[in-house]
Amino acid sequence: MTTRTKRRGLGPDILRLLLPHGRPFLFVDRVLGYQLGDAPELHACRHISQNEPVFEGHFPGWSLWPGVYTIEGMGQAAQLLSILLAIERAGERAGDPELGLRALEAMDAERSGRPTTAPEPAGMTLLRELRDLRSLGVATRVDVRLTEPVLAGSMLEYRVAIVREQDGLVTYSVRAEVRGGVVARGELGASGNLALPRTE
């Protein structure tokens, strides 16, 4: 597998198709960009609105985003990265690593009102065959340090990368930022995220 250029982001409608989570427990609004190949990484974000239901009871009078939500958001971003990597690997097995990714991007463009061509039928077939990927992934380790509070009105950015895959376990380097300042960082471990075997 070779390192590929960074791909454009994906909007909220596509994320709802890829992740099993729903509001109010979907903590990623959009993927800003991602790269697969030899060094998989993903950049995503979540806008923290003053109207979040959690602010009604979490530290009344102070709109403090719960740290566990920041960690969960990084976990969801990590799951997205593994799903996108599994889609690429399925494409490799079908002879075209970009097949499913192009279909996702065409669907995203269509739902965002951008000019696009229809998703390729073969790409849509591949995505349908992988529909159960979104339910995969069991956390095995959380080693994250929260360093700064996150308040309403913030744009929370997640940066995740796969640093190791071994014996069905995946280790992610994770970082959350607000305005370029780190608010959380560490590692997450998961099993079962990459359902498709690596193709050499």
JSON list of C-alpha atoms in Angstrom, two decimals:
[
{"chain": "A", "resi": 1, "resn": "MET", "atom": "CA", "xyz": [0.00, 0.00, 0.00]},
{"chain": "A", "resi": 2, "resn": "THR", "atom": "CA", "xyz": [1.32, 3.48, -0.80]},
{"chain": "A", "resi": 3, "resn": "THR", "atom": "CA", "xyz": [0.77, 6.82, 0.86]},
{"chain": "A", "resi": 4, "resn": "ARG", "atom": "CA", "xyz": [-1.93, 8.80, -0.93]},
{"chain": "A", "resi": 5, "resn": "THR", "atom": "CA", "xyz": [-2.73, 12.47, -1.05]},
{"chain": "A", "resi": 6, "resn": "LYS", "atom": "CA", "xyz": [-5.13, 13.96, 1.44]},
{"chain": "A", "resi": 7, "resn": "ARG", "atom": "CA", "xyz": [-8.77, 13.67, 0.41]},
{"chain": "A", "resi": 8, "resn": "ARG", "atom": "CA", "xyz": [-11.48, 16.29, 0.77]},
{"chain": "A", "resi": 9, "resn": "GLY", "atom": "CA", "xyz": [-13.84, 16.24, 3.71]},
{"chain": "A", "resi": 10, "resn": "LEU", "atom": "CA", "xyz": [-17.25, 14.66, 4.20]},
{"chain": "A", "resi": 11, "resn": "GLY", "atom": "CA", "xyz": [-20.39, 16.39, 5.45]},
{"chain": "A", "resi": 12, "resn": "PRO", "atom": "CA", "xyz": [-22.87, 15.48, 8.19]},
{"chain": "A", "resi": 13, "resn": "ASP", "atom": "CA", "xyz": [-25.27, 13.46, 6.02]},
{"chain": "A", "resi": 14, "resn": "ILE", "atom": "CA", "xyz": [-22.47, 11.06, 5.04]},
{"chain": "A", "resi": 15, "resn": "LEU", "atom": "CA", "xyz": [-21.24, 10.79, 8.64]},
{"chain": "A", "resi": 16, "resn": "ARG", "atom": "CA", "xyz": [-24.72, 9.72, 9.74]},
{"chain": "A", "resi": 17, "resn": "LEU", "atom": "CA", "xyz": [-24.52, 6.92, 7.17]},
{"chain": "A", "resi": 18, "resn": "LEU", "atom": "CA", "xyz": [-21.10, 5.81, 8.36]},
{"chain": "A", "resi": 19, "resn": "LEU", "atom": "CA", "xyz": [-21.51, 6.03, 12.15]},
{"chain": "A", "resi": 20, "resn": "PRO", "atom": "CA", "xyz": [-24.17, 4.29, 14.26]},
{"chain": "A", "resi": 21, "resn": "HIS", "atom": "CA", "xyz": [-24.49, 7.28, 16.63]},
{"chain": "A", "resi": 22, "resn": "GLY", "atom": "CA", "xyz": [-27.36, 9.76, 16.50]},
{"chain": "A", "resi": 23, "resn": "ARG", "atom": "CA", "xyz": [-28.03, 13.12, 18.09]},
{"chain": "A", "resi": 24, "resn": "PRO", "atom": "CA", "xyz": [-27.38, 14.07, 20.81]},
{"chain": "A", "resi": 25, "resn": "PHE", "atom": "CA", "xyz": [-24.58, 11.49, 20.96]},
{"chain": "A", "resi": 26, "resn": "LEU", "atom": "CA", "xyz": [-23.03, 12.10, 17.55]},
{"chain": "A", "resi": 27, "resn": "PHE", "atom": "CA", "xyz": [-19.97, 14.20, 18.38]},
{"chain": "A", "resi": 28, "resn": "VAL", "atom": "CA", "xyz": [-18.51, 14.73, 14.90]},
{"chain": "A", "resi": 29, "resn": "ASP", "atom": "CA", "xyz": [-20.14, 17.31, 12.59]},
{"chain": "A", "resi": 30, "resn": "ARG", "atom": "CA", "xyz": [-17.92, 16.85, 9.58]},
{"chain": "A", "resi": 31, "resn": "VAL", "atom": "CA", "xyz": [-14.64, 15.40, 8.33]},
{"chain": "A", "resi": 32, "resn": "LEU", "atom": "CA", "xyz": [-12.39, 18.24, 7.18]},
{"chain": "A", "resi": 33, "resn": "GLY", "atom": "CA", "xyz": [-9.93, 15.95, 5.40]},
{"chain": "A", "resi": 34, "resn": "TYR", "atom": "CA", "xyz": [-8.32, 12.54, 5.60]},
{"chain": "A", "resi": 35, "resn": "GLN", "atom": "CA", "xyz": [-5.42, 10.52, 4.24]},
{"chain": "A", "resi": 36, "resn": "LEU", "atom": "CA", "xyz": [-5.23, 6.76, 3.96]},
{"chain": "A", "resi": 37, "resn": "GLY", "atom": "CA", "xyz": [-2.48, 4.49, 2.61]},
{"chain": "A", "resi": 38, "resn": "ASP", "atom": "CA", "xyz": [0.59, 3.94, 4.79]},
{"chain": "A", "resi": 39, "resn": "ALA", "atom": "CA", "xyz": [-0.09, 6.77, 7.25]},
{"chain": "A", "resi": 40, "resn": "PRO", "atom": "CA", "xyz": [-3.86, 6.91, 7.90]},
{"chain": "A", "resi": 41, "resn": "GLU", "atom": "CA", "xyz": [-5.02, 10.14, 9.53]},
{"chain": "A", "resi": 42, "resn": "LEU", "atom": "CA", "xyz": [-8.21, 12.15, 9.78]},
{"chain": "A", "resi": 43, "resn": "HIS", "atom": "CA", "xyz": [-9.13, 15.73, 10.72]},
{"chain": "A", "resi": 44, "resn": "ALA", "atom": "CA", "xyz": [-12.72, 16.31, 11.87]},
{"chain": "A", "resi": 45, "resn": "CYS", "atom": "CA", "xyz": [-14.66, 18.86, 13.90]},
{"chain": "A", "resi": 46, "resn": "ARG", "atom": "CA", "xyz": [-17.64, 19.49, 16.13]},
{"chain": "A", "resi": 47, "resn": "HIS", "atom": "CA", "xyz": [-19.17, 22.91, 16.76]},
{"chain": "A", "resi": 48, "resn": "ILE", "atom": "CA", "xyz": [-20.24, 23.28, 20.40]},
{"chain": "A", "resi": 49, "resn": "SER", "atom": "CA", "xyz": [-23.49, 25.26, 20.44]},
{"chain": "A", "resi": 50, "resn": "GLN", "atom": "CA", "xyz": [-24.84, 27.09, 23.47]},
{"chain": "A", "resi": 51, "resn": "ASN", "atom": "CA", "xyz": [-28.06, 25.10, 22.86]},
{"chain": "A", "resi": 52, "resn": "GLU", "atom": "CA", "xyz": [-26.53, 21.67, 23.56]},
{"chain": "A", "resi": 53, "resn": "PRO", "atom": "CA", "xyz": [-28.91, 19.70, 25.85]},
{"chain": "A", "resi": 54, "resn": "VAL", "atom": "CA", "xyz": [-26.05, 18.79, 28.19]},
{"chain": "A", "resi": 55, "resn": "PHE", "atom": "CA", "xyz": [-25.62, 22.41, 29.27]},
{"chain": "A", "resi": 56, "resn": "GLU", "atom": "CA", "xyz": [-29.00, 22.30, 31.03]},
{"chain": "A", "resi": 57, "resn": "GLY", "atom": "CA", "xyz": [-27.55, 20.16, 33.80]},
{"chain": "A", "resi": 58, "resn": "HIS", "atom": "CA", "xyz": [-23.75, 20.05, 33.46]},
{"chain": "A", "resi": 59, "resn": "PHE", "atom": "CA", "xyz": [-22.27, 22.85, 35.57]},
{"chain": "A", "resi": 60, "resn": "PRO", "atom": "CA", "xyz": [-25.35, 25.15, 35.56]},
{"chain": "A", "resi": 61, "resn": "GLY", "atom": "CA", "xyz": [-24.32, 28.72, 34.90]},
{"chain": "A", "resi": 62, "resn": "TRP", "atom": "CA", "xyz": [-21.11, 27.64, 33.16]},
{"chain": "A", "resi": 63, "resn": "SER", "atom": "CA", "xyz": [-21.37, 26.15, 29.64]},
{"chain": "A", "resi": 64, "resn": "LEU", "atom": "CA", "xyz": [-18.62, 23.57, 30.12]},
{"chain": "A", "resi": 65, "resn": "TRP", "atom": "CA", "xyz": [-18.48, 20.75, 27.56]},
{"chain": "A", "resi": 66, "resn": "PRO", "atom": "CA", "xyz": [-18.04, 17.42, 29.39]},
{"chain": "A", "resi": 67, "resn": "GLY", "atom": "CA", "xyz": [-14.57, 15.95, 28.99]},
{"chain": "A", "resi": 68, "resn": "VAL", "atom": "CA", "xyz": [-16.07, 12.51, 28.36]},
{"chain": "A", "resi": 69, "resn": "TYR", "atom": "CA", "xyz": [-17.81, 14.00, 25.29]},
{"chain": "A", "resi": 70, "resn": "THR", "atom": "CA", "xyz": [-14.47, 15.24, 23.96]},
{"chain": "A", "resi": 71, "resn": "ILE", "atom": "CA", "xyz": [-13.03, 11.75, 24.41]},
{"chain": "A", "resi": 72, "resn": "GLU", "atom": "CA", "xyz": [-16.08, 10.18, 22.76]},
{"chain": "A", "resi": 73, "resn": "GLY", "atom": "CA", "xyz": [-15.72, 12.61, 19.82]},
{"chain": "A", "resi": 74, "resn": "MET", "atom": "CA", "xyz": [-12.11, 11.55, 19.33]},
{"chain": "A", "resi": 75, "resn": "GLY", "atom": "CA", "xyz": [-13.27, 7.92, 19.48]},
{"chain": "A", "resi": 76, "resn": "GLN", "atom": "CA", "xyz": [-15.91, 8.54, 16.82]},
{"chain": "A", "resi": 77, "resn": "ALA", "atom": "CA", "xyz": [-13.31, 10.27, 14.62]},
{"chain": "A", "resi": 78, "resn": "ALA", "atom": "CA", "xyz": [-11.05, 7.23, 15.08]},
{"chain": "A", "resi": 79, "resn": "GLN", "atom": "CA", "xyz": [-13.92, 4.92, 14.10]},
{"chain": "A", "resi": 80, "resn": "LEU", "atom": "CA", "xyz": [-14.52, 7.01, 10.98]},
{"chain": "A", "resi": 81, "resn": "LEU", "atom": "CA", "xyz": [-10.87, 6.67, 10.02]},
{"chain": "A", "resi": 82, "resn": "SER", "atom": "CA", "xyz": [-11.03, 2.89, 10.38]},
{"chain": "A", "resi": 83, "resn": "ILE", "atom": "CA", "xyz": [-14.25, 2.71, 8.34]},
{"chain": "A", "resi": 84, "resn": "LEU", "atom": "CA", "xyz": [-12.72, 4.79, 5.53]},
{"chain": "A", "resi": 85, "resn": "LEU", "atom": "CA", "xyz": [-9.59, 2.62, 5.59]},
{"chain": "A", "resi": 86, "resn": "ALA", "atom": "CA", "xyz": [-11.72, -0.53, 5.42]},
{"chain": "A", "resi": 87, "resn": "ILE", "atom": "CA", "xyz": [-13.57, 0.95, 2.41]},
{"chain": "A", "resi": 88, "resn": "GLU", "atom": "CA", "xyz": [-10.22, 1.61, 0.72]},
{"chain": "A", "resi": 89, "resn": "ARG", "atom": "CA", "xyz": [-9.04, -1.92, 1.44]},
{"chain": "A", "resi": 90, "resn": "ALA", "atom": "CA", "xyz": [-12.25, -3.37, 0.04]},
{"chain": "A", "resi": 91, "resn": "GLY", "atom": "CA", "xyz": [-11.63, -1.34, -3.10]},
{"chain": "A", "resi": 92, "resn": "GLU", "atom": "CA", "xyz": [-8.11, -2.72, -3.32]},
{"chain": "A", "resi": 93, "resn": "ARG", "atom": "CA", "xyz": [-9.52, -6.22, -3.20]},
{"chain": "A", "resi": 94, "resn": "ALA", "atom": "CA", "xyz": [-11.87, -5.26, -6.04]},
{"chain": "A", "resi": 95, "resn": "GLY", "atom": "CA", "xyz": [-8.97, -3.85, -8.06]},
{"chain": "A", "resi": 96, "resn": "ASP", "atom": "CA", "xyz": [-9.63, -0.12, -7.46]},
{"chain": "A", "resi": 97, "resn": "PRO", "atom": "CA", "xyz": [-8.74, 1.38, -4.03]},
{"chain": "A", "resi": 98, "resn": "GLU", "atom": "CA", "xyz": [-10.64, 4.59, -4.83]},
{"chain": "A", "resi": 99, "resn": "LEU", "atom": "CA", "xyz": [-13.91, 2.87, -5.79]},
{"chain": "A", "resi": 100, "resn": "GLY", "atom": "CA", "xyz": [-15.90, 3.22, -2.56]},
{"chain": "A", "resi": 101, "resn": "LEU", "atom": "CA", "xyz": [-14.26, 6.52, -1.61]},
{"chain": "A", "resi": 102, "resn": "ARG", "atom": "CA", "xyz": [-15.30, 8.10, -4.91]},
{"chain": "A", "resi": 103, "resn": "ALA", "atom": "CA", "xyz": [-18.87, 6.93, -4.31]},
{"chain": "A", "resi": 104, "resn": "LEU", "atom": "CA", "xyz": [-18.87, 8.51, -0.83]},
{"chain": "A", "resi": 105, "resn": "GLU", "atom": "CA", "xyz": [-17.50, 11.79, -2.18]},
{"chain": "A", "resi": 106, "resn": "ALA", "atom": "CA", "xyz": [-20.06, 11.86, -5.02]},
{"chain": "A", "resi": 107, "resn": "MET", "atom": "CA", "xyz": [-22.87, 11.26, -2.50]},
{"chain": "A", "resi": 108, "resn": "ASP", "atom": "CA", "xyz": [-21.48, 14.01, -0.28]},
{"chain": "A", "resi": 109, "resn": "ALA", "atom": "CA", "xyz": [-21.30, 16.46, -3.18]},
{"chain": "A", "resi": 110, "resn": "GLU", "atom": "CA", "xyz": [-24.86, 15.60, -4.20]},
{"chain": "A", "resi": 111, "resn": "ARG", "atom": "CA", "xyz": [-26.20, 16.15, -0.66]},
{"chain": "A", "resi": 112, "resn": "SER", "atom": "CA", "xyz": [-24.21, 19.38, -0.30]},
{"chain": "A", "resi": 113, "resn": "GLY", "atom": "CA", "xyz": [-25.57, 20.86, -3.54]},
{"chain": "A", "resi": 114, "resn": "ARG", "atom": "CA", "xyz": [-22.15, 20.85, -5.25]},
{"chain": "A", "resi": 115, "resn": "PRO", "atom": "CA", "xyz": [-21.82, 19.90, -8.92]},
{"chain": "A", "resi": 116, "resn": "THR", "atom": "CA", "xyz": [-21.14, 16.20, -9.25]},
{"chain": "A", "resi": 117, "resn": "THR", "atom": "CA", "xyz": [-21.62, 13.13, -11.35]},
{"chain": "A", "resi": 118, "resn": "ALA", "atom": "CA", "xyz": [-23.72, 10.22, -10.08]},
{"chain": "A", "resi": 119, "resn": "PRO", "atom": "CA", "xyz": [-21.87, 7.73, -7.86]},
{"chain": "A", "resi": 120, "resn": "GLU", "atom": "CA", "xyz": [-20.55, 4.74, -9.81]},
{"chain": "A", "resi": 121, "resn": "PRO", "atom": "CA", "xyz": [-22.83, 1.70, -9.46]},
{"chain": "A", "resi": 122, "resn": "ALA", "atom": "CA", "xyz": [-19.86, -0.52, -8.56]},
{"chain": "A", "resi": 123, "resn": "GLY", "atom": "CA", "xyz": [-18.87, 1.91, -5.80]},
{"chain": "A", "resi": 124, "resn": "MET", "atom": "CA", "xyz": [-22.40, 1.93, -4.40]},
{"chain": "A", "resi": 125, "resn": "THR", "atom": "CA", "xyz": [-22.47, -1.87, -4.46]},
{"chain": "A", "resi": 126, "resn": "LEU", "atom": "CA", "xyz": [-19.20, -1.98, -2.52]},
{"chain": "A", "resi": 127, "resn": "LEU", "atom": "CA", "xyz": [-20.58, 0.43, 0.10]},
{"chain": "A", "resi": 128, "resn": "ARG", "atom": "CA", "xyz": [-23.78, -1.62, 0.47]},
{"chain": "A", "resi": 129, "resn": "GLU", "atom": "CA", "xyz": [-21.69, -4.75, 1.03]},
{"chain": "A", "resi": 130, "resn": "LEU", "atom": "CA", "xyz": [-19.82, -2.93, 3.81]},
{"chain": "A", "resi": 131, "resn": "ARG", "atom": "CA", "xyz": [-22.88, -1.45, 5.53]},
{"chain": "A", "resi": 132, "resn": "ASP", "atom": "CA", "xyz": [-22.20, -3.38, 8.75]},
{"chain": "A", "resi": 133, "resn": "LEU", "atom": "CA", "xyz": [-18.80, -1.68, 9.19]},
{"chain": "A", "resi": 134, "resn": "ARG", "atom": "CA", "xyz": [-20.37, 1.17, 11.10]},
{"chain": "A", "resi": 135, "resn": "SER", "atom": "CA", "xyz": [-21.30, -1.08, 13.99]},
{"chain": "A", "resi": 136, "resn": "LEU", "atom": "CA", "xyz": [-17.78, -2.45, 14.41]},
{"chain": "A", "resi": 137, "resn": "GLY", "atom": "CA", "xyz": [-15.23, -1.40, 17.00]},
{"chain": "A", "resi": 138, "resn": "VAL", "atom": "CA", "xyz": [-14.93, -2.05, 20.71]},
{"chain": "A", "resi": 139, "resn": "ALA", "atom": "CA", "xyz": [-12.78, 0.25, 22.85]},
{"chain": "A", "resi": 140, "resn": "THR", "atom": "CA", "xyz": [-10.00, -1.65, 24.58]},
{"chain": "A", "resi": 141, "resn": "ARG", "atom": "CA", "xyz": [-7.99, 1.22, 26.05]},
{"chain": "A", "resi": 142, "resn": "VAL", "atom": "CA", "xyz": [-8.45, 4.93, 26.76]},
{"chain": "A", "resi": 143, "resn": "ASP", "atom": "CA", "xyz": [-5.29, 6.80, 27.70]},
{"chain": "A", "resi": 144, "resn": "VAL", "atom": "CA", "xyz": [-6.25, 10.46, 27.23]},
{"chain": "A", "resi": 145, "resn": "ARG", "atom": "CA", "xyz": [-5.36, 13.56, 29.20]},
{"chain": "A", "resi": 146, "resn": "LEU", "atom": "CA", "xyz": [-7.73, 16.53, 29.24]},
{"chain": "A", "resi": 147, "resn": "THR", "atom": "CA", "xyz": [-5.62, 19.69, 29.35]},
{"chain": "A", "resi": 148, "resn": "GLU", "atom": "CA", "xyz": [-8.01, 22.66, 28.93]},
{"chain": "A", "resi": 149, "resn": "PRO", "atom": "CA", "xyz": [-11.77, 23.25, 29.36]},
{"chain": "A", "resi": 150, "resn": "VAL", "atom": "CA", "xyz": [-13.98, 23.40, 26.27]},
{"chain": "A", "resi": 151, "resn": "LEU", "atom": "CA", "xyz": [-16.80, 25.96, 26.38]},
{"chain": "A", "resi": 152, "resn": "ALA", "atom": "CA", "xyz": [-19.92, 26.70, 24.36]},
{"chain": "A", "resi": 153, "resn": "GLY", "atom": "CA", "xyz": [-19.19, 28.52, 21.12]},
{"chain": "A", "resi": 154, "resn": "SER", "atom": "CA", "xyz": [-15.98, 26.55, 20.51]},
{"chain": "A", "resi": 155, "resn": "MET", "atom": "CA", "xyz": [-15.06, 24.71, 17.34]},
{"chain": "A", "resi": 156, "resn": "LEU", "atom": "CA", "xyz": [-13.60, 21.45, 18.63]},
{"chain": "A", "resi": 157, "resn": "GLU", "atom": "CA", "xyz": [-11.20, 19.87, 16.13]},
{"chain": "A", "resi": 158, "resn": "TYR", "atom": "CA", "xyz": [-10.16, 16.23, 16.27]},
{"chain": "A", "resi": 159, "resn": "ARG", "atom": "CA", "xyz": [-6.93, 14.90, 14.77]},
{"chain": "A", "resi": 160, "resn": "VAL", "atom": "CA", "xyz": [-6.56, 11.13, 14.80]},
{"chain": "A", "resi": 161, "resn": "ALA", "atom": "CA", "xyz": [-4.00, 8.79, 13.26]},
{"chain": "A", "resi": 162, "resn": "ILE", "atom": "CA", "xyz": [-3.51, 5.04, 13.26]},
{"chain": "A", "resi": 163, "resn": "VAL", "atom": "CA", "xyz": [-0.11, 4.35, 14.81]},
{"chain": "A", "resi": 164, "resn": "ARG", "atom": "CA", "xyz": [-0.28, 0.57, 15.08]},
{"chain": "A", "resi": 165, "resn": "GLU", "atom": "CA", "xyz": [-2.31, -2.42, 13.86]},
{"chain": "A", "resi": 166, "resn": "GLN", "atom": "CA", "xyz": [-1.50, -5.80, 15.32]},
{"chain": "A", "resi": 167, "resn": "ASP", "atom": "CA", "xyz": [-3.45, -9.00, 15.98]},
{"chain": "A", "resi": 168, "resn": "GLY", "atom": "CA", "xyz": [-6.84, -7.33, 15.45]},
{"chain": "A", "resi": 169, "resn": "LEU", "atom": "CA", "xyz": [-6.02, -4.42, 17.75]},
{"chain": "A", "resi": 170, "resn": "VAL", "atom": "CA", "xyz": [-5.70, -0.85, 16.50]},
{"chain": "A", "resi": 171, "resn": "THR", "atom": "CA", "xyz": [-3.94, 1.97, 18.37]},
{"chain": "A", "resi": 172, "resn": "TYR", "atom": "CA", "xyz": [-4.81, 5.57, 17.51]},
{"chain": "A", "resi": 173, "resn": "SER", "atom": "CA", "xyz": [-2.98, 8.74, 18.39]},
{"chain": "A", "resi": 174, "resn": "VAL", "atom": "CA", "xyz": [-5.69, 11.30, 19.21]},
{"chain": "A", "resi": 175, "resn": "ARG", "atom": "CA", "xyz": [-5.69, 15.05, 19.80]},
{"chain": "A", "resi": 176, "resn": "ALA", "atom": "CA", "xyz": [-8.45, 17.60, 20.29]},
{"chain": "A", "resi": 177, "resn": "GLU", "atom": "CA", "xyz": [-7.88, 21.32, 19.72]},
{"chain": "A", "resi": 178, "resn": "VAL", "atom": "CA", "xyz": [-9.74, 24.61, 20.06]},
{"chain": "A", "resi": 179, "resn": "ARG", "atom": "CA", "xyz": [-8.32, 27.53, 18.04]},
{"chain": "A", "resi": 180, "resn": "GLY", "atom": "CA", "xyz": [-5.04, 25.65, 17.62]},
{"chain": "A", "resi": 181, "resn": "GLY", "atom": "CA", "xyz": [-4.59, 24.99, 21.34]},
{"chain": "A", "resi": 182, "resn": "VAL", "atom": "CA", "xyz": [-4.58, 21.38, 22.56]},
{"chain": "A", "resi": 183, "resn": "VAL", "atom": "CA", "xyz": [-7.46, 20.57, 24.93]},
{"chain": "A", "resi": 184, "resn": "ALA", "atom": "CA", "xyz": [-6.97, 16.77, 25.02]},
{"chain": "A", "resi": 185, "resn": "ARG", "atom": "CA", "xyz": [-4.42, 14.28, 23.75]},
{"chain": "A", "resi": 186, "resn": "GLY", "atom": "CA", "xyz": [-3.40, 10.67, 24.12]},
{"chain": "A", "resi": 187, "resn": "GLU", "atom": "CA", "xyz": [-4.07, 7.24, 22.68]},
{"chain": "A", "resi": 188, "resn": "LEU", "atom": "CA", "xyz": [-7.13, 5.08, 22.15]},
{"chain": "A", "resi": 189, "resn": "GLY", "atom": "CA", "xyz": [-7.15, 1.35, 21.54]},
{"chain": "A", "resi": 190, "resn": "ALA", "atom": "CA", "xyz": [-9.86, -0.64, 19.80]},
{"chain": "A", "resi": 191, "resn": "SER", "atom": "CA", "xyz": [-10.51, -4.13, 18.52]},
{"chain": "A", "resi": 192, "resn": "GLY", "atom": "CA", "xyz": [-12.53, -5.20, 15.54]},
{"chain": "A", "resi": 193, "resn": "ASN", "atom": "CA", "xyz": [-12.53, -1.84, 13.74]},
{"chain": "A", "resi": 194, "resn": "LEU", "atom": "CA", "xyz": [-10.80, -3.04, 10.60]},
{"chain": "A", "resi": 195, "resn": "ALA", "atom": "CA", "xyz": [-13.01, -5.85, 9.40]},
{"chain": "A", "resi": 196, "resn": "LEU", "atom": "CA", "xyz": [-11.16, -6.30, 6.13]},
{"chain": "A", "resi": 197, "resn": "PRO", "atom": "CA", "xyz": [-7.69, -7.81, 5.98]},
{"chain": "A", "resi": 198, "resn": "ARG", "atom": "CA", "xyz": [-4.78, -5.72, 4.78]},
{"chain": "A", "resi": 199, "resn": "THR", "atom": "CA", "xyz": [-3.83, -6.42, 1.17]},
{"chain": "A", "resi": 200, "resn": "GLU", "atom": "CA", "xyz": [-0.08, -6.35, 0.58]}
]
